[in-house]
Amino acid sequence: MGILNVTPDSFSDGGRFSQVDVALRHAEAMVVAGATLIDIGGESTRPGARAVSPLEELERVAPVVERINRELDVIISVDTSTPAVMRETARLGAGLINDVRSLRRDGALDAAAATGLPVCLMHMLGEPGDMQDNPHYQNVTQEVAAFLLERMAQCAAAGIGAERIVLDPGFGFAKTLQHNLSLFKHMQELHGLGRPLLVGVSRKSMIGQALNRPVAERLHGSLALAALAVTKGAKIIRVHDVAETVDVVRMIAAVESAE
Ligand code: 8Y4
């Protein structure tokens, strides 16, 4: 899964390419490099990021979803917690709802159910703005598993069957470095929930903290964790550096398919 951030159009310098063209070219490069999903997000989850209205989020994301659906052979994942964005992007050809809030916003369960699309449920406590204020767990892996099980039950009650669900431990969301490392080490316990796992660690601060690297120097740490995640059974890896990660995944597959 390649990450595509859709930035606002308002600062466009009126150059030769619109923001939609820039996004399409980035998505195409990731598909050529081997991405089978593109995750499109129009609302920043960074602590302190300005809140984006549903209309503004839709205006950023919808043209990109429509254009990629028209021009590329790839599954479009929409990184959103907003019911209207789920409904409208599903109509425009999205193939997966990726909600870091696990459908906890008002109306999100019903909106996601109505689309008929698969959903990625991710673990996070609180909201992006306050999630890193002193997160606390007795056993982070068990508590993440319990949270995801509860969200799966809410989905089932809303008509979203288990066969439509992908699960995500939510690395970097309401977790200290030690929480992230322990959760990663014990990730295989989450297979007990019976659904495919998606892992997103690309360039994240757990790599920065463990290696003392700024964000521009986290590729090798990201690839190490991608390899380890695949070895631990993760089925989808959400990354910025698609070509490099695809080599890692193919190399593992080559070894695994040997006699
Ligand atoms: C550098 C670059 C440092 C990016 C931090 C980041 C996940 C996700 C995000 C994830 C799923 C991010 C939308 C955070 N992370 N969705 N989204 N799983 N399913 N930060 O781990 O990439 S945004």
PDB file of N, CA and C and ligand atoms in Angstrom, residues 1 3 5 39 41 43-46 77 79-80 98-100 120-122 167-173 198-205 215 218 238 240, ligand 1:
ATOM      1  N   MET A   1       0.850  -1.185   0.000  1.00  0.00           N
ATOM      2  CA  MET A   1       0.000   0.000   0.000  1.00  0.00           C
ATOM      3  C   MET A   1       0.888   1.236   0.000  1.00  0.00           C
ATOM      4  N   ILE A   3       1.468   5.299   0.112  1.00  0.00           N
ATOM      5  CA  ILE A   3       0.845   6.457   0.768  1.00  0.00           C
ATOM      6  C   ILE A   3       0.819   7.645  -0.187  1.00  0.00           C
ATOM      7  N   ASN A   5      -0.439  11.520  -0.029  1.00  0.00           N
ATOM      8  CA  ASN A   5      -1.042  12.641   0.699  1.00  0.00           C
ATOM      9  C   ASN A   5      -1.557  13.671  -0.286  1.00  0.00           C
ATOM     10  N   ASP A  39      -3.230   4.483  -0.727  1.00  0.00           N
ATOM     11  CA  ASP A  39      -3.988   5.060   0.389  1.00  0.00           C
ATOM     12  C   ASP A  39      -4.016   6.574   0.235  1.00  0.00           C
ATOM     13  N   GLY A  41      -5.231  10.190   1.576  1.00  0.00           N
ATOM     14  CA  GLY A  41      -5.711  10.887   2.765  1.00  0.00           C
ATOM     15  C   GLY A  41      -5.762  12.388   2.560  1.00  0.00           C
ATOM     16  N   GLU A  43      -6.929  14.437   5.320  1.00  0.00           N
ATOM     17  CA  GLU A  43      -6.994  15.060   6.636  1.00  0.00           C
ATOM     18  C   GLU A  43      -5.757  14.618   7.407  1.00  0.00           C
ATOM     19  N   SER A  44      -4.932  15.550   7.864  1.00  0.00           N
ATOM     20  CA  SER A  44      -3.717  15.181   8.585  1.00  0.00           C
ATOM     21  C   SER A  44      -4.062  14.630   9.966  1.00  0.00           C
ATOM     22  N   THR A  45      -3.369  13.539  10.339  1.00  0.00           N
ATOM     23  CA  THR A  45      -3.533  13.006  11.697  1.00  0.00           C
ATOM     24  C   THR A  45      -2.399  13.475  12.608  1.00  0.00           C
ATOM     25  N   ARG A  46      -1.555  14.390  12.115  1.00  0.00           N
ATOM     26  CA  ARG A  46      -0.471  14.898  12.954  1.00  0.00           C
ATOM     27  C   ARG A  46      -1.022  15.668  14.140  1.00  0.00           C
ATOM     28  N   SER A  77      -7.619   2.989  -1.523  1.00  0.00           N
ATOM     29  CA  SER A  77      -7.948   3.032  -0.105  1.00  0.00           C
ATOM     30  C   SER A  77      -8.154   4.484   0.274  1.00  0.00           C
ATOM     31  N   ASP A  79      -8.257   7.064   3.281  1.00  0.00           N
ATOM     32  CA  ASP A  79      -7.913   7.316   4.682  1.00  0.00           C
ATOM     33  C   ASP A  79      -8.850   8.403   5.187  1.00  0.00           C
ATOM     34  N   THR A  80      -9.950   7.980   5.826  1.00  0.00           N
ATOM     35  CA  THR A  80     -10.949   8.949   6.285  1.00  0.00           C
ATOM     36  C   THR A  80     -11.722   8.410   7.474  1.00  0.00           C
ATOM     37  N   ASN A  98     -10.089   3.157   5.031  1.00  0.00           N
ATOM     38  CA  ASN A  98      -9.022   3.065   6.033  1.00  0.00           C
ATOM     39  C   ASN A  98      -9.270   4.138   7.090  1.00  0.00           C
ATOM     40  N   ASP A  99      -9.868   3.735   8.218  1.00  0.00           N
ATOM     41  CA  ASP A  99     -10.257   4.720   9.228  1.00  0.00           C
ATOM     42  C   ASP A  99      -9.428   4.546  10.497  1.00  0.00           C
ATOM     43  N   VAL A 100      -8.511   5.496  10.744  1.00  0.00           N
ATOM     44  CA  VAL A 100      -7.680   5.430  11.957  1.00  0.00           C
ATOM     45  C   VAL A 100      -8.525   5.536  13.231  1.00  0.00           C
ATOM     46  N   CYS A 120     -10.573  -1.060   7.073  1.00  0.00           N
ATOM     47  CA  CYS A 120      -9.447  -1.298   7.968  1.00  0.00           C
ATOM     48  C   CYS A 120      -9.742  -0.629   9.303  1.00  0.00           C
ATOM     49  N   LEU A 121      -9.782  -1.446  10.365  1.00  0.00           N
ATOM     50  CA  LEU A 121      -9.976  -0.947  11.728  1.00  0.00           C
ATOM     51  C   LEU A 121      -8.609  -0.832  12.393  1.00  0.00           C
ATOM     52  N   MET A 122      -8.273   0.363  12.898  1.00  0.00           N
ATOM     53  CA  MET A 122      -6.960   0.586  13.508  1.00  0.00           C
ATOM     54  C   MET A 122      -7.085   0.950  14.969  1.00  0.00           C
ATOM     55  N   LEU A 167      -7.382  -5.669  10.026  1.00  0.00           N
ATOM     56  CA  LEU A 167      -7.047  -5.119  11.346  1.00  0.00           C
ATOM     57  C   LEU A 167      -5.648  -4.514  11.349  1.00  0.00           C
ATOM     58  N   ASP A 168      -5.465  -3.481  12.183  1.00  0.00           N
ATOM     59  CA  ASP A 168      -4.202  -2.730  12.208  1.00  0.00           C
ATOM     60  C   ASP A 168      -3.865  -2.367  13.652  1.00  0.00           C
ATOM     61  N   PRO A 169      -2.643  -2.721  14.116  1.00  0.00           N
ATOM     62  CA  PRO A 169      -2.255  -2.411  15.507  1.00  0.00           C
ATOM     63  C   PRO A 169      -2.129  -0.915  15.775  1.00  0.00           C
ATOM     64  N   GLY A 170      -2.008  -0.092  14.736  1.00  0.00           N
ATOM     65  CA  GLY A 170      -1.925   1.360  14.936  1.00  0.00           C
ATOM     66  C   GLY A 170      -0.594   1.819  15.520  1.00  0.00           C
ATOM     67  N   PHE A 171       0.493   1.453  14.869  1.00  0.00           N
ATOM     68  CA  PHE A 171       1.815   1.872  15.357  1.00  0.00           C
ATOM     69  C   PHE A 171       1.921   3.390  15.341  1.00  0.00           C
ATOM     70  N   GLY A 172       2.421   3.930  16.468  1.00  0.00           N
ATOM     71  CA  GLY A 172       2.594   5.376  16.579  1.00  0.00           C
ATOM     72  C   GLY A 172       1.368   6.127  17.053  1.00  0.00           C
ATOM     73  N   PHE A 173       0.257   5.438  17.232  1.00  0.00           N
ATOM     74  CA  PHE A 173      -0.970   6.094  17.671  1.00  0.00           C
ATOM     75  C   PHE A 173      -1.230   5.782  19.141  1.00  0.00           C
ATOM     76  N   LEU A 198      -2.831  -5.243   8.635  1.00  0.00           N
ATOM     77  CA  LEU A 198      -2.177  -4.153   7.920  1.00  0.00           C
ATOM     78  C   LEU A 198      -1.225  -3.487   8.909  1.00  0.00           C
ATOM     79  N   VAL A 199      -0.004  -3.193   8.461  1.00  0.00           N
ATOM     80  CA  VAL A 199       0.984  -2.562   9.335  1.00  0.00           C
ATOM     81  C   VAL A 199       1.487  -1.274   8.686  1.00  0.00           C
ATOM     82  N   GLY A 200       1.480  -0.185   9.445  1.00  0.00           N
ATOM     83  CA  GLY A 200       1.992   1.100   8.969  1.00  0.00           C
ATOM     84  C   GLY A 200       3.059   1.630   9.911  1.00  0.00           C
ATOM     85  N   VAL A 201       4.312   1.517   9.496  1.00  0.00           N
ATOM     86  CA  VAL A 201       5.422   2.029  10.323  1.00  0.00           C
ATOM     87  C   VAL A 201       6.367   2.928   9.524  1.00  0.00           C
ATOM     88  N   SER A 202       6.126   3.046   8.219  1.00  0.00           N
ATOM     89  CA  SER A 202       7.029   3.772   7.333  1.00  0.00           C
ATOM     90  C   SER A 202       7.406   5.151   7.877  1.00  0.00           C
ATOM     91  N   ARG A 203       8.700   5.381   8.073  1.00  0.00           N
ATOM     92  CA  ARG A 203       9.280   6.681   8.496  1.00  0.00           C
ATOM     93  C   ARG A 203       8.786   7.173   9.844  1.00  0.00           C
ATOM     94  N   LYS A 204       8.065   6.357  10.597  1.00  0.00           N
ATOM     95  CA  LYS A 204       7.451   6.854  11.836  1.00  0.00           C
ATOM     96  C   LYS A 204       8.472   7.096  12.938  1.00  0.00           C
ATOM     97  N   SER A 205       8.013   7.826  13.965  1.00  0.00           N
ATOM     98  CA  SER A 205       8.935   8.270  15.017  1.00  0.00           C
ATOM     99  C   SER A 205       9.475   7.102  15.836  1.00  0.00           C
ATOM    100  N   VAL A 215      13.452  12.283   9.999  1.00  0.00           N
ATOM    101  CA  VAL A 215      12.489  11.599   9.120  1.00  0.00           C
ATOM    102  C   VAL A 215      13.088  11.271   7.749  1.00  0.00           C
ATOM    103  N   ARG A 218      15.093   7.545   7.567  1.00  0.00           N
ATOM    104  CA  ARG A 218      14.432   6.393   8.203  1.00  0.00           C
ATOM    105  C   ARG A 218      14.125   5.257   7.235  1.00  0.00           C
ATOM    106  N   ARG A 238       1.820  -0.532   4.728  1.00  0.00           N
ATOM    107  CA  ARG A 238       1.547   0.846   4.285  1.00  0.00           C
ATOM    108  C   ARG A 238       2.861   1.637   4.306  1.00  0.00           C
ATOM    109  N   HIS A 240       5.750   4.711   2.332  1.00  0.00           N
ATOM    110  CA  HIS A 240       6.093   5.794   1.408  1.00  0.00           C
ATOM    111  C   HIS A 240       6.971   5.271   0.269  1.00  0.00           C
TER     112      HIS A 240
HETATM  113  C1  8Y4 B   1       6.588  10.277   8.823  1.00  0.00           C
HETATM  114  C2  8Y4 B   1       5.635  10.049   7.900  1.00  0.00           C
HETATM  115  C3  8Y4 B   1       6.299  10.149  10.147  1.00  0.00           C
HETATM  116  C4  8Y4 B   1       4.361   9.685   8.297  1.00  0.00           C
HETATM  117  C5  8Y4 B   1       5.031   9.812  10.541  1.00  0.00           C
HETATM  118  C6  8Y4 B   1       4.049   9.552   9.610  1.00  0.00           C
HETATM  119  C7  8Y4 B   1      -1.458   4.686   9.635  1.00  0.00           C
HETATM  120  C8  8Y4 B   1      -2.579   5.004   8.879  1.00  0.00           C
HETATM  121  C9  8Y4 B   1      -1.390   6.781   9.217  1.00  0.00           C
HETATM  122  C10 8Y4 B   1      -1.282   3.330  10.066  1.00  0.00           C
HETATM  123  C11 8Y4 B   1      -3.339   2.836   8.910  1.00  0.00           C
HETATM  124  C12 8Y4 B   1       1.833   8.505   9.434  1.00  0.00           C
HETATM  125  C13 8Y4 B   1      -3.503   7.092   7.862  1.00  0.00           C
HETATM  126  C14 8Y4 B   1       0.547   8.530  10.184  1.00  0.00           C
HETATM  127  N1  8Y4 B   1      -0.714   5.803   9.827  1.00  0.00           N
HETATM  128  N2  8Y4 B   1      -3.515   4.099   8.507  1.00  0.00           N
HETATM  129  N3  8Y4 B   1      -2.526   6.329   8.616  1.00  0.00           N
HETATM  130  N4  8Y4 B   1      -2.260   2.448   9.671  1.00  0.00           N
HETATM  131  N5  8Y4 B   1      -4.240   1.898   8.583  1.00  0.00           N
HETATM  132  N6  8Y4 B   1       2.780   9.238  10.069  1.00  0.00           N
HETATM  133  O1  8Y4 B   1      -0.344   2.957  10.755  1.00  0.00           O
HETATM  134  O2  8Y4 B   1       1.981   7.910   8.404  1.00  0.00           O
HETATM  135  S1  8Y4 B   1      -0.923   8.470   9.164  1.00  0.00           S
END
